[in-house]
Amino acid sequence: MIFINVDEKKISCEEGRTLLDVCLENGIYIPNLCHVKGMQTPPASCRMCMVAIDGEKKPAMACTTRVRENMTVMTDTPEIRHLQRTALRLLLSVHDIDCKNCSANKHCELQNLSRFLKVGLKAAPYATLLKETAIDRTHPCLDYYPNRCLLCGKCIHVCRQKNGQSVFTFARRGFKTVISTFGFDNPDVFCGECLACVEICPVGALVVRKDAVNSNQKEEDT
Amino acid sequence: MRVKNPKAVFQEIHDAAAGRRASVEKQAVPTVHLGMATCGIAAGALETKKAFEEAILERGIAAVVHPVGCNGHCYAEPVVVIDHPDSGFSPILYPNVSPGKAKMLVKLFLEEGDPRFEHILGATVENEMIPWVMEFSRFSKETRIVTRLCGQIDPESIDEYILKDGYASLARALEMEPADIRQEIKASGLRGRGGAGFPTGEKWELAAQADGGDKILICNADEGDPGAYMDRTILESNPHQVIEGMAICARAVGAEKGIVYVRAEYPLAVDIVGKAICQARETGLLGDCILGSALHFDIEVFQGSGAFVCGEETALIQSIEGARGMPVYRPPFPVESGLYGLPTVINNVKTLTTVPPIIEKGAEWFRGIGTPGSPGTTVFSVVGEVVHPGLVEISMGVTLRTLIFDICGGIPNQKKFKAVQIGGPSGGCLPEEFLDTPIDFDSLNEAGAMMGSGGMVVMDEDSCVVDVSRYFLDFTQNESCGKCTFCRIGTRHLLDILSRITKGEGSREDLSCLKDLSRAVSEGSLCGLGRTAPNPVMTSLKYFEDEYLAHVDHKKCPGTTCRDLTAFYIDLETCARGCDVCVGCCPVDAIFTTRTRKKGIDQQLCVKCGECKVVCPPEYDAVRRISPAEGVPVVERLDKE
Ligand SMILES: Cc1cc2nc3c(=O)[nH]c(=O)nc-3n(C[C@H](O)[C@H](O)[C@H](O)COP(=O)(O)O)c2cc1C
Ligand code: SF4
Ligand code: SF4
Ligand code: FES
């Protein structure tokens, strides 16, 4: 057991765990979008979980920082909040903000974050940039909404955990990156049964199609 | 196998190579050394080679054409050095040798012994008749360690490298303890030439200490910066020095497997390195029991698909493993857990190429070159508005002024210097005040630029820093891997704002947004690409804020570059009556004749291609470009018939 100091609160924890896990367990909320508890190699891609660590010049990511004896951490400095707000605004600038018609309304991580960080649910000051495809229907029973997706990668992670490999993958590059079923064809994975991806998605980017047939049934049909 | 003395084994190899060369060289005929790297070929070296060979055959002269790599003098490509001992002249360097010139040289010089003084750039050795190239600062102010043999030997012949004492450092290293090699490299102060300047000896030490199975050495030749091509040139001109450096590193850290990661867009480099590896293997300089020692080390070539981000070491590893080329959070660093989880040393081509000379001449010698904080030399590719662009190897600490004005001949056409962008898309844009900054890792960082990969773009008064920033942001936002929020979305907004400003649609709020977002992207991004992507914007905003303001407040582009903010017109004072060279060249027929039989441009039709400015004869030089576009004088048409 070691002690760390977060926002002037002394916390005892096991050495070597991630700062994000420790803080969340101790009731200190740090915004985070791409981390799944217990992840071995966190992607550190959402860049939300920034904290200021004493003695370090630059903000650190809580999900990739391991706790060390006596480390002093601030989660609420103006710089940190400013960077987090910027990240959130950037995500909102590529988001189709239409909460009324979204399946995730009222349990959406973007809504929670905007409340927590006191950022209006709008793209400003940035221009809104949406992708052309509103809904990708290539998956047999799930609809994918590129303009809702945060590209956190959690769906890929849970799918791989459950099925050994993931139905979804990142496709394309840079600003055009999306999640896709891109070339997936493994008859042993009966997609559409576990719905772990739909459950873990922090927004409403993966939705079960109304008249869905899962790939299992589909195979029997043909 | 019995372990033999590496130096003795090397001596045998050396003697065998000398024997083979002697039989080639004993004919003592004139030799035409022709630069045949990608840059030379692009300038027409293949045609020149053919012309030489045909003319030699036709005239029945005894002479040979000897393909060599690139000597870095891009402005003079195709470059030829003719060594014609019987003529009484020292070897002579001829620039810009077209097929016609080649035929002429065969007839007049090779056959008749007249070197045609008007075509000569200089002699490559000191002599009494022809100025020695070392009398020109483009040659004399260079210090060549990495590129010392580039353009002098045939890259496809291992014998030529061996006869220039190549692989002697490997033989020496094989008699040293690995720890002593690492100590020598540490003492030399060598810092990684891949951009960040991490001490190479320290990296090797970490790798040597790391436990966890076989170790891997990767030579990073991804080289994705626009405008940078020194790694390609080295691989194409002298691949064996890279291989030798890798083998010495393998001995120092205990690696058995090496990989050269080259982008597939460098087909000639891939080909030449592949051949060089085979030759080294056949000669016993790679593979099992190298030079009879206990070292087992072999190299393979991996062709990357040419993403800029794959030059970043963690993304490079992902890409070799077959995954998406996306950077991964560090630590663990590759030296602890890299390719397939094995300890992996990743070094740049230039870093590894510097190793053999250090082993040969010692750390002390190396520290004597460059600055205390950055010993040695650095290779820059200087492009843009300079008289002698090309590859230049200078010792660290040389100032920007010396590099741009003395070595590269300054700015052409009597224009004024405006700025220099150093370090490619991750670097910064520095104004005149910084011309006396010494070129080394720390001074450049301090100025807000960075060494980066060694790309340098020189801009004169007619270029626009906003447009240059836009160009680099366009590159980085295209090359972002898309993984993390700030880089994926932030660089796109930065690009959009810059594009707006160059179109005259920017506002003061856009400028503060640029500043704020640039800082956020550089602080928040995961890897070096995103962290450095805003550098061109941040530095140009800092040093050229007035230019941004001119775009925003007055819709004026001070460098008269931004298309939407400029207009072309014809100065009636200097336009020649009755000349109509420009009329035919205009793609949209925007040029008309005025009542005085001079020319005018119809602003409604003009697409601002600038063709008329190019073709207007220099004695009139009547086409002007003006900004803001509203300032363009009104010229009336001749009444329509
Ligand atoms: C976006 C990005 C691109 C890079 N591209 C290259 C490259 O093309 N070549 C290279 O040697 N290093 C490149 N690097 C640096 C490598 O990550 C690594 O630091 C380097 O290869 C280490 O070699 P060195 O110690 O010899 O400098 C790049 C880094 C980043 C962040
Ligand atoms: S679909 Fe949902 S879980 Fe998957 S990457 Fe997008 S936001 Fe994350
Ligand atoms: S900074 Fe850019 S290139 Fe690097 S991981 Fe993030 S998105 Fe990818
Ligand atoms: S939770 Fe740490 S970067 Fe996403």
PDB file of N, CA and C in Angstrom, chain A residues 41-48 50 58-59 61 64-65 79 82-84 86-91 93-94 125-129 149-151 169-177, chain B residues 307-310 324-329 331 477-490 492-493 496-497 500 513 516-517 519-527 531:
ATOM      1  N   THR A  41      -3.429  -2.216 -21.642  1.00  0.00           N
ATOM      2  CA  THR A  41      -2.765  -1.162 -22.414  1.00  0.00           C
ATOM      3  C   THR A  41      -3.813  -0.157 -22.873  1.00  0.00           C
ATOM      4  N   PRO A  42      -4.057   0.847 -22.040  1.00  0.00           N
ATOM      5  CA  PRO A  42      -5.083   1.829 -22.395  1.00  0.00           C
ATOM      6  C   PRO A  42      -4.706   2.567 -23.678  1.00  0.00           C
ATOM      7  N   PRO A  43      -5.674   2.887 -24.518  1.00  0.00           N
ATOM      8  CA  PRO A  43      -5.337   3.577 -25.763  1.00  0.00           C
ATOM      9  C   PRO A  43      -4.914   5.028 -25.523  1.00  0.00           C
ATOM     10  N   ALA A  44      -5.402   5.624 -24.440  1.00  0.00           N
ATOM     11  CA  ALA A  44      -5.074   7.017 -24.130  1.00  0.00           C
ATOM     12  C   ALA A  44      -5.391   7.924 -25.304  1.00  0.00           C
ATOM     13  N   SER A  45      -6.502   7.697 -25.938  1.00  0.00           N
ATOM     14  CA  SER A  45      -6.784   8.438 -27.152  1.00  0.00           C
ATOM     15  C   SER A  45      -7.763   9.593 -26.969  1.00  0.00           C
ATOM     16  N   CYS A  46      -8.615   9.562 -25.959  1.00  0.00           N
ATOM     17  CA  CYS A  46      -9.609  10.635 -25.866  1.00  0.00           C
ATOM     18  C   CYS A  46      -9.001  11.912 -25.302  1.00  0.00           C
ATOM     19  N   ARG A  47      -7.928  11.782 -24.550  1.00  0.00           N
ATOM     20  CA  ARG A  47      -7.175  12.909 -23.980  1.00  0.00           C
ATOM     21  C   ARG A  47      -8.003  13.741 -23.000  1.00  0.00           C
ATOM     22  N   MET A  48      -8.985  13.115 -22.342  1.00  0.00           N
ATOM     23  CA  MET A  48      -9.855  13.809 -21.400  1.00  0.00           C
ATOM     24  C   MET A  48      -9.325  13.754 -19.973  1.00  0.00           C
ATOM     25  N   MET A  50      -6.867  14.341 -18.219  1.00  0.00           N
ATOM     26  CA  MET A  50      -5.662  15.058 -17.831  1.00  0.00           C
ATOM     27  C   MET A  50      -5.671  15.470 -16.368  1.00  0.00           C
ATOM     28  N   LYS A  58       4.265  19.175 -17.816  1.00  0.00           N
ATOM     29  CA  LYS A  58       3.131  19.036 -18.720  1.00  0.00           C
ATOM     30  C   LYS A  58       1.998  18.261 -18.058  1.00  0.00           C
ATOM     31  N   PRO A  59       0.763  18.473 -18.510  1.00  0.00           N
ATOM     32  CA  PRO A  59      -0.347  17.691 -17.980  1.00  0.00           C
ATOM     33  C   PRO A  59      -0.110  16.209 -18.279  1.00  0.00           C
ATOM     34  N   MET A  61      -1.761  12.115 -18.394  1.00  0.00           N
ATOM     35  CA  MET A  61      -3.020  11.400 -18.563  1.00  0.00           C
ATOM     36  C   MET A  61      -3.179  10.428 -17.398  1.00  0.00           C
ATOM     37  N   THR A  64      -2.916   6.526 -18.036  1.00  0.00           N
ATOM     38  CA  THR A  64      -1.651   5.849 -18.329  1.00  0.00           C
ATOM     39  C   THR A  64      -0.606   6.120 -17.250  1.00  0.00           C
ATOM     40  N   THR A  65      -0.992   6.873 -16.224  1.00  0.00           N
ATOM     41  CA  THR A  65      -0.035   7.163 -15.161  1.00  0.00           C
ATOM     42  C   THR A  65      -0.209   6.143 -14.040  1.00  0.00           C
ATOM     43  N   GLU A  79      -5.815  25.314 -15.924  1.00  0.00           N
ATOM     44  CA  GLU A  79      -5.229  24.829 -17.185  1.00  0.00           C
ATOM     45  C   GLU A  79      -5.832  23.495 -17.589  1.00  0.00           C
ATOM     46  N   HIS A  82      -9.296  23.913 -18.750  1.00  0.00           N
ATOM     47  CA  HIS A  82      -9.349  24.568 -20.053  1.00  0.00           C
ATOM     48  C   HIS A  82      -9.061  23.556 -21.172  1.00  0.00           C
ATOM     49  N   LEU A  83      -8.052  22.722 -20.968  1.00  0.00           N
ATOM     50  CA  LEU A  83      -7.729  21.724 -21.988  1.00  0.00           C
ATOM     51  C   LEU A  83      -8.870  20.721 -22.148  1.00  0.00           C
ATOM     52  N   GLN A  84      -9.464  20.329 -21.023  1.00  0.00           N
ATOM     53  CA  GLN A  84     -10.574  19.371 -21.113  1.00  0.00           C
ATOM     54  C   GLN A  84     -11.764  19.979 -21.851  1.00  0.00           C
ATOM     55  N   THR A  86     -11.572  22.279 -24.090  1.00  0.00           N
ATOM     56  CA  THR A  86     -11.231  22.330 -25.516  1.00  0.00           C
ATOM     57  C   THR A  86     -11.459  20.972 -26.164  1.00  0.00           C
ATOM     58  N   ALA A  87     -11.022  19.910 -25.495  1.00  0.00           N
ATOM     59  CA  ALA A  87     -11.224  18.563 -26.054  1.00  0.00           C
ATOM     60  C   ALA A  87     -12.711  18.288 -26.245  1.00  0.00           C
ATOM     61  N   LEU A  88     -13.506  18.655 -25.258  1.00  0.00           N
ATOM     62  CA  LEU A  88     -14.950  18.410 -25.365  1.00  0.00           C
ATOM     63  C   LEU A  88     -15.555  19.214 -26.512  1.00  0.00           C
ATOM     64  N   ARG A  89     -15.145  20.465 -26.632  1.00  0.00           N
ATOM     65  CA  ARG A  89     -15.679  21.282 -27.733  1.00  0.00           C
ATOM     66  C   ARG A  89     -15.278  20.705 -29.083  1.00  0.00           C
ATOM     67  N   LEU A  90     -14.051  20.190 -29.149  1.00  0.00           N
ATOM     68  CA  LEU A  90     -13.624  19.579 -30.406  1.00  0.00           C
ATOM     69  C   LEU A  90     -14.511  18.379 -30.728  1.00  0.00           C
ATOM     70  N   LEU A  91     -14.792  17.562 -29.724  1.00  0.00           N
ATOM     71  CA  LEU A  91     -15.665  16.409 -29.972  1.00  0.00           C
ATOM     72  C   LEU A  91     -17.065  16.865 -30.383  1.00  0.00           C
ATOM     73  N   SER A  93     -17.752  19.507 -31.951  1.00  0.00           N
ATOM     74  CA  SER A  93     -17.752  20.139 -33.278  1.00  0.00           C
ATOM     75  C   SER A  93     -17.898  19.115 -34.398  1.00  0.00           C
ATOM     76  N   VAL A  94     -17.694  17.832 -34.087  1.00  0.00           N
ATOM     77  CA  VAL A  94     -17.891  16.816 -35.122  1.00  0.00           C
ATOM     78  C   VAL A  94     -19.070  15.915 -34.752  1.00  0.00           C
ATOM     79  N   PRO A 125     -16.689  27.542 -30.101  1.00  0.00           N
ATOM     80  CA  PRO A 125     -16.388  28.472 -31.185  1.00  0.00           C
ATOM     81  C   PRO A 125     -15.974  27.803 -32.497  1.00  0.00           C
ATOM     82  N   TYR A 126     -15.994  26.479 -32.548  1.00  0.00           N
ATOM     83  CA  TYR A 126     -15.550  25.832 -33.782  1.00  0.00           C
ATOM     84  C   TYR A 126     -16.724  25.624 -34.730  1.00  0.00           C
ATOM     85  N   ALA A 127     -16.390  25.502 -36.004  1.00  0.00           N
ATOM     86  CA  ALA A 127     -17.434  25.222 -36.991  1.00  0.00           C
ATOM     87  C   ALA A 127     -17.838  23.756 -36.870  1.00  0.00           C
ATOM     88  N   THR A 128     -19.088  23.453 -37.171  1.00  0.00           N
ATOM     89  CA  THR A 128     -19.525  22.059 -37.147  1.00  0.00           C
ATOM     90  C   THR A 128     -19.075  21.356 -38.426  1.00  0.00           C
ATOM     91  N   LEU A 129     -18.445  20.202 -38.256  1.00  0.00           N
ATOM     92  CA  LEU A 129     -17.971  19.442 -39.419  1.00  0.00           C
ATOM     93  C   LEU A 129     -18.514  18.025 -39.310  1.00  0.00           C
ATOM     94  N   CYS A 149     -20.265   9.003 -33.102  1.00  0.00           N
ATOM     95  CA  CYS A 149     -19.143   8.238 -32.543  1.00  0.00           C
ATOM     96  C   CYS A 149     -18.012   9.151 -32.058  1.00  0.00           C
ATOM     97  N   LEU A 150     -17.434   8.820 -30.898  1.00  0.00           N
ATOM     98  CA  LEU A 150     -16.317   9.586 -30.348  1.00  0.00           C
ATOM     99  C   LEU A 150     -14.984   8.927 -30.695  1.00  0.00           C
ATOM    100  N   LEU A 151     -15.039   7.765 -31.346  1.00  0.00           N
ATOM    101  CA  LEU A 151     -13.843   6.983 -31.664  1.00  0.00           C
ATOM    102  C   LEU A 151     -13.055   6.598 -30.419  1.00  0.00           C
ATOM    103  N   THR A 169     -13.497  -2.561 -36.186  1.00  0.00           N
ATOM    104  CA  THR A 169     -12.115  -2.098 -36.215  1.00  0.00           C
ATOM    105  C   THR A 169     -12.137  -0.635 -36.640  1.00  0.00           C
ATOM    106  N   PHE A 170     -11.031   0.056 -36.421  1.00  0.00           N
ATOM    107  CA  PHE A 170     -10.940   1.404 -36.973  1.00  0.00           C
ATOM    108  C   PHE A 170     -10.684   1.287 -38.468  1.00  0.00           C
ATOM    109  N   ALA A 171     -11.301   2.149 -39.233  1.00  0.00           N
ATOM    110  CA  ALA A 171     -11.024   2.163 -40.669  1.00  0.00           C
ATOM    111  C   ALA A 171     -10.760   3.603 -41.094  1.00  0.00           C
ATOM    112  N   ARG A 172     -10.130   3.765 -42.226  1.00  0.00           N
ATOM    113  CA  ARG A 172      -9.713   5.059 -42.757  1.00  0.00           C
ATOM    114  C   ARG A 172      -8.774   5.749 -41.776  1.00  0.00           C
ATOM    115  N   ARG A 173      -8.338   6.961 -42.139  1.00  0.00           N
ATOM    116  CA  ARG A 173      -7.316   7.589 -41.305  1.00  0.00           C
ATOM    117  C   ARG A 173      -7.677   9.034 -40.983  1.00  0.00           C
ATOM    118  N   GLY A 174      -6.935   9.577 -40.048  1.00  0.00           N
ATOM    119  CA  GLY A 174      -7.048  10.990 -39.734  1.00  0.00           C
ATOM    120  C   GLY A 174      -8.472  11.409 -39.424  1.00  0.00           C
ATOM    121  N   PHE A 175      -8.850  12.537 -39.973  1.00  0.00           N
ATOM    122  CA  PHE A 175     -10.161  13.097 -39.711  1.00  0.00           C
ATOM    123  C   PHE A 175     -11.279  12.181 -40.206  1.00  0.00           C
ATOM    124  N   LYS A 176     -10.950  11.323 -41.158  1.00  0.00           N
ATOM    125  CA  LYS A 176     -11.989  10.464 -41.751  1.00  0.00           C
ATOM    126  C   LYS A 176     -12.162   9.151 -41.005  1.00  0.00           C
ATOM    127  N   THR A 177     -11.410   8.966 -39.921  1.00  0.00           N
ATOM    128  CA  THR A 177     -11.470   7.691 -39.208  1.00  0.00           C
ATOM    129  C   THR A 177     -12.898   7.357 -38.771  1.00  0.00           C
TER     130      THR A 177
ATOM    131  N   ALA B 307       3.269   6.178 -44.635  1.00  0.00           N
ATOM    132  CA  ALA B 307       2.553   7.147 -43.806  1.00  0.00           C
ATOM    133  C   ALA B 307       3.581   7.906 -42.980  1.00  0.00           C
ATOM    134  N   PHE B 308       3.404   9.208 -42.879  1.00  0.00           N
ATOM    135  CA  PHE B 308       4.328  10.037 -42.109  1.00  0.00           C
ATOM    136  C   PHE B 308       4.395   9.551 -40.660  1.00  0.00           C
ATOM    137  N   VAL B 309       3.236   9.224 -40.097  1.00  0.00           N
ATOM    138  CA  VAL B 309       3.188   8.869 -38.677  1.00  0.00           C
ATOM    139  C   VAL B 309       3.932   7.563 -38.420  1.00  0.00           C
ATOM    140  N   CYS B 310       4.107   6.721 -39.448  1.00  0.00           N
ATOM    141  CA  CYS B 310       4.829   5.463 -39.252  1.00  0.00           C
ATOM    142  C   CYS B 310       6.320   5.684 -39.022  1.00  0.00           C
ATOM    143  N   ARG B 324      -2.662  -1.371 -37.569  1.00  0.00           N
ATOM    144  CA  ARG B 324      -2.758   0.002 -38.060  1.00  0.00           C
ATOM    145  C   ARG B 324      -1.569   0.794 -37.545  1.00  0.00           C
ATOM    146  N   GLY B 325      -1.016   1.630 -38.386  1.00  0.00           N
ATOM    147  CA  GLY B 325       0.115   2.432 -37.936  1.00  0.00           C
ATOM    148  C   GLY B 325      -0.327   3.552 -37.015  1.00  0.00           C
ATOM    149  N   MET B 326      -0.605   3.200 -35.777  1.00  0.00           N
ATOM    150  CA  MET B 326      -1.010   4.229 -34.815  1.00  0.00           C
ATOM    151  C   MET B 326      -0.036   4.218 -33.645  1.00  0.00           C
ATOM    152  N   PRO B 327       0.379   5.397 -33.211  1.00  0.00           N
ATOM    153  CA  PRO B 327       1.284   5.470 -32.076  1.00  0.00           C
ATOM    154  C   PRO B 327       0.647   4.881 -30.824  1.00  0.00           C
ATOM    155  N   VAL B 328       1.500   4.384 -29.956  1.00  0.00           N
ATOM    156  CA  VAL B 328       1.048   3.813 -28.704  1.00  0.00           C
ATOM    157  C   VAL B 328       1.704   4.597 -27.585  1.00  0.00           C
ATOM    158  N   TYR B 329       0.970   4.715 -26.502  1.00  0.00           N
ATOM    159  CA  TYR B 329       1.484   5.447 -25.365  1.00  0.00           C
ATOM    160  C   TYR B 329       2.814   4.861 -24.869  1.00  0.00           C
ATOM    161  N   PRO B 331       5.735   5.271 -21.579  1.00  0.00           N
ATOM    162  CA  PRO B 331       6.377   3.966 -21.563  1.00  0.00           C
ATOM    163  C   PRO B 331       5.355   2.830 -21.671  1.00  0.00           C
ATOM    164  N   GLN B 477      -2.525  17.476 -41.030  1.00  0.00           N
ATOM    165  CA  GLN B 477      -3.874  17.012 -40.751  1.00  0.00           C
ATOM    166  C   GLN B 477      -4.225  15.819 -41.639  1.00  0.00           C
ATOM    167  N   ASN B 478      -3.616  15.779 -42.832  1.00  0.00           N
ATOM    168  CA  ASN B 478      -3.795  14.619 -43.701  1.00  0.00           C
ATOM    169  C   ASN B 478      -3.092  13.388 -43.162  1.00  0.00           C
ATOM    170  N   GLU B 479      -1.982  13.615 -42.466  1.00  0.00           N
ATOM    171  CA  GLU B 479      -1.164  12.502 -42.010  1.00  0.00           C
ATOM    172  C   GLU B 479      -1.493  12.074 -40.588  1.00  0.00           C
ATOM    173  N   SER B 480      -2.345  12.821 -39.908  1.00  0.00           N
ATOM    174  CA  SER B 480      -2.750  12.427 -38.559  1.00  0.00           C
ATOM    175  C   SER B 480      -3.340  11.031 -38.631  1.00  0.00           C
ATOM    176  N   CYS B 481      -3.016  10.204 -37.635  1.00  0.00           N
ATOM    177  CA  CYS B 481      -3.504   8.830 -37.721  1.00  0.00           C
ATOM    178  C   CYS B 481      -4.965   8.749 -37.324  1.00  0.00           C
ATOM    179  N   GLY B 482      -5.462   9.768 -36.647  1.00  0.00           N
ATOM    180  CA  GLY B 482      -6.877   9.776 -36.291  1.00  0.00           C
ATOM    181  C   GLY B 482      -7.164   9.196 -34.925  1.00  0.00           C
ATOM    182  N   LYS B 483      -6.124   8.894 -34.185  1.00  0.00           N
ATOM    183  CA  LYS B 483      -6.362   8.237 -32.907  1.00  0.00           C
ATOM    184  C   LYS B 483      -6.857   9.201 -31.830  1.00  0.00           C
ATOM    185  N   CYS B 484      -6.164  10.292 -31.661  1.00  0.00           N
ATOM    186  CA  CYS B 484      -6.511  11.093 -30.485  1.00  0.00           C
ATOM    187  C   CYS B 484      -7.236  12.391 -30.853  1.00  0.00           C
ATOM    188  N   THR B 485      -8.050  12.838 -29.919  1.00  0.00           N
ATOM    189  CA  THR B 485      -8.996  13.920 -30.156  1.00  0.00           C
ATOM    190  C   THR B 485      -8.352  15.212 -30.656  1.00  0.00           C
ATOM    191  N   PHE B 486      -7.315  15.665 -29.951  1.00  0.00           N
ATOM    192  CA  PHE B 486      -6.752  16.978 -30.279  1.00  0.00           C
ATOM    193  C   PHE B 486      -6.178  17.004 -31.686  1.00  0.00           C
ATOM    194  N   CYS B 487      -5.436  15.965 -32.004  1.00  0.00           N
ATOM    195  CA  CYS B 487      -4.776  15.961 -33.307  1.00  0.00           C
ATOM    196  C   CYS B 487      -5.790  15.710 -34.414  1.00  0.00           C
ATOM    197  N   ARG B 488      -6.671  14.741 -34.206  1.00  0.00           N
ATOM    198  CA  ARG B 488      -7.620  14.379 -35.264  1.00  0.00           C
ATOM    199  C   ARG B 488      -8.524  15.550 -35.619  1.00  0.00           C
ATOM    200  N   ILE B 489      -9.128  16.162 -34.603  1.00  0.00           N
ATOM    201  CA  ILE B 489     -10.089  17.235 -34.883  1.00  0.00           C
ATOM    202  C   ILE B 489      -9.422  18.598 -34.848  1.00  0.00           C
ATOM    203  N   GLY B 490      -8.484  18.778 -33.904  1.00  0.00           N
ATOM    204  CA  GLY B 490      -7.858  20.090 -33.738  1.00  0.00           C
ATOM    205  C   GLY B 490      -7.086  20.542 -34.965  1.00  0.00           C
ATOM    206  N   ARG B 492      -7.579  19.746 -37.948  1.00  0.00           N
ATOM    207  CA  ARG B 492      -8.519  20.053 -39.021  1.00  0.00           C
ATOM    208  C   ARG B 492      -9.072  21.476 -38.858  1.00  0.00           C
ATOM    209  N   HIS B 493      -9.418  21.840 -37.626  1.00  0.00           N
ATOM    210  CA  HIS B 493      -9.913  23.207 -37.415  1.00  0.00           C
ATOM    211  C   HIS B 493      -8.821  24.236 -37.665  1.00  0.00           C
ATOM    212  N   ASP B 496      -8.652  24.666 -41.316  1.00  0.00           N
ATOM    213  CA  ASP B 496      -9.807  25.404 -41.847  1.00  0.00           C
ATOM    214  C   ASP B 496      -9.693  26.899 -41.553  1.00  0.00           C
ATOM    215  N   ILE B 497      -9.245  27.216 -40.352  1.00  0.00           N
ATOM    216  CA  ILE B 497      -9.120  28.634 -40.005  1.00  0.00           C
ATOM    217  C   ILE B 497      -8.050  29.294 -40.876  1.00  0.00           C
ATOM    218  N   ARG B 500      -9.350  29.889 -44.265  1.00  0.00           N
ATOM    219  CA  ARG B 500     -10.238  31.061 -44.264  1.00  0.00           C
ATOM    220  C   ARG B 500      -9.432  32.344 -44.322  1.00  0.00           C
ATOM    221  N   CYS B 513      -8.427  32.224 -31.647  1.00  0.00           N
ATOM    222  CA  CYS B 513      -8.766  30.802 -31.668  1.00  0.00           C
ATOM    223  C   CYS B 513      -7.563  29.971 -32.131  1.00  0.00           C
ATOM    224  N   ASP B 516      -5.073  29.725 -29.207  1.00  0.00           N
ATOM    225  CA  ASP B 516      -5.547  28.880 -28.121  1.00  0.00           C
ATOM    226  C   ASP B 516      -5.557  27.412 -28.539  1.00  0.00           C
ATOM    227  N   LEU B 517      -6.077  27.151 -29.732  1.00  0.00           N
ATOM    228  CA  LEU B 517      -6.182  25.769 -30.194  1.00  0.00           C
ATOM    229  C   LEU B 517      -4.796  25.175 -30.462  1.00  0.00           C
ATOM    230  N   ARG B 519      -2.075  25.787 -28.905  1.00  0.00           N
ATOM    231  CA  ARG B 519      -1.497  25.390 -27.619  1.00  0.00           C
ATOM    232  C   ARG B 519      -2.120  24.097 -27.128  1.00  0.00           C
ATOM    233  N   ALA B 520      -3.442  24.021 -27.239  1.00  0.00           N
ATOM    234  CA  ALA B 520      -4.139  22.829 -26.754  1.00  0.00           C
ATOM    235  C   ALA B 520      -3.703  21.587 -27.530  1.00  0.00           C
ATOM    236  N   VAL B 521      -3.597  21.708 -28.851  1.00  0.00           N
ATOM    237  CA  VAL B 521      -3.200  20.543 -29.660  1.00  0.00           C
ATOM    238  C   VAL B 521      -1.787  20.112 -29.286  1.00  0.00           C
ATOM    239  N   SER B 522      -0.898  21.092 -29.071  1.00  0.00           N
ATOM    240  CA  SER B 522       0.467  20.676 -28.789  1.00  0.00           C
ATOM    241  C   SER B 522       0.593  20.129 -27.364  1.00  0.00           C
ATOM    242  N   GLU B 523      -0.263  20.566 -26.442  1.00  0.00           N
ATOM    243  CA  GLU B 523      -0.167  20.018 -25.087  1.00  0.00           C
ATOM    244  C   GLU B 523      -0.912  18.704 -24.949  1.00  0.00           C
ATOM    245  N   GLY B 524      -2.007  18.571 -25.696  1.00  0.00           N
ATOM    246  CA  GLY B 524      -2.897  17.448 -25.426  1.00  0.00           C
ATOM    247  C   GLY B 524      -2.689  16.219 -26.289  1.00  0.00           C
ATOM    248  N   SER B 525      -1.958  16.340 -27.410  1.00  0.00           N
ATOM    249  CA  SER B 525      -1.890  15.206 -28.325  1.00  0.00           C
ATOM    250  C   SER B 525      -1.045  14.078 -27.769  1.00  0.00           C
ATOM    251  N   LEU B 526      -1.289  12.911 -28.302  1.00  0.00           N
ATOM    252  CA  LEU B 526      -0.616  11.722 -27.780  1.00  0.00           C
ATOM    253  C   LEU B 526       0.831  11.613 -28.269  1.00  0.00           C
ATOM    254  N   CYS B 527       1.040  11.776 -29.561  1.00  0.00           N
ATOM    255  CA  CYS B 527       2.392  11.516 -30.066  1.00  0.00           C
ATOM    256  C   CYS B 527       3.021  12.788 -30.623  1.00  0.00           C
ATOM    257  N   ARG B 531       1.800  16.778 -31.268  1.00  0.00           N
ATOM    258  CA  ARG B 531       2.439  17.721 -30.351  1.00  0.00           C
ATOM    259  C   ARG B 531       3.209  18.808 -31.097  1.00  0.00           C
TER     260      ARG B 531
END
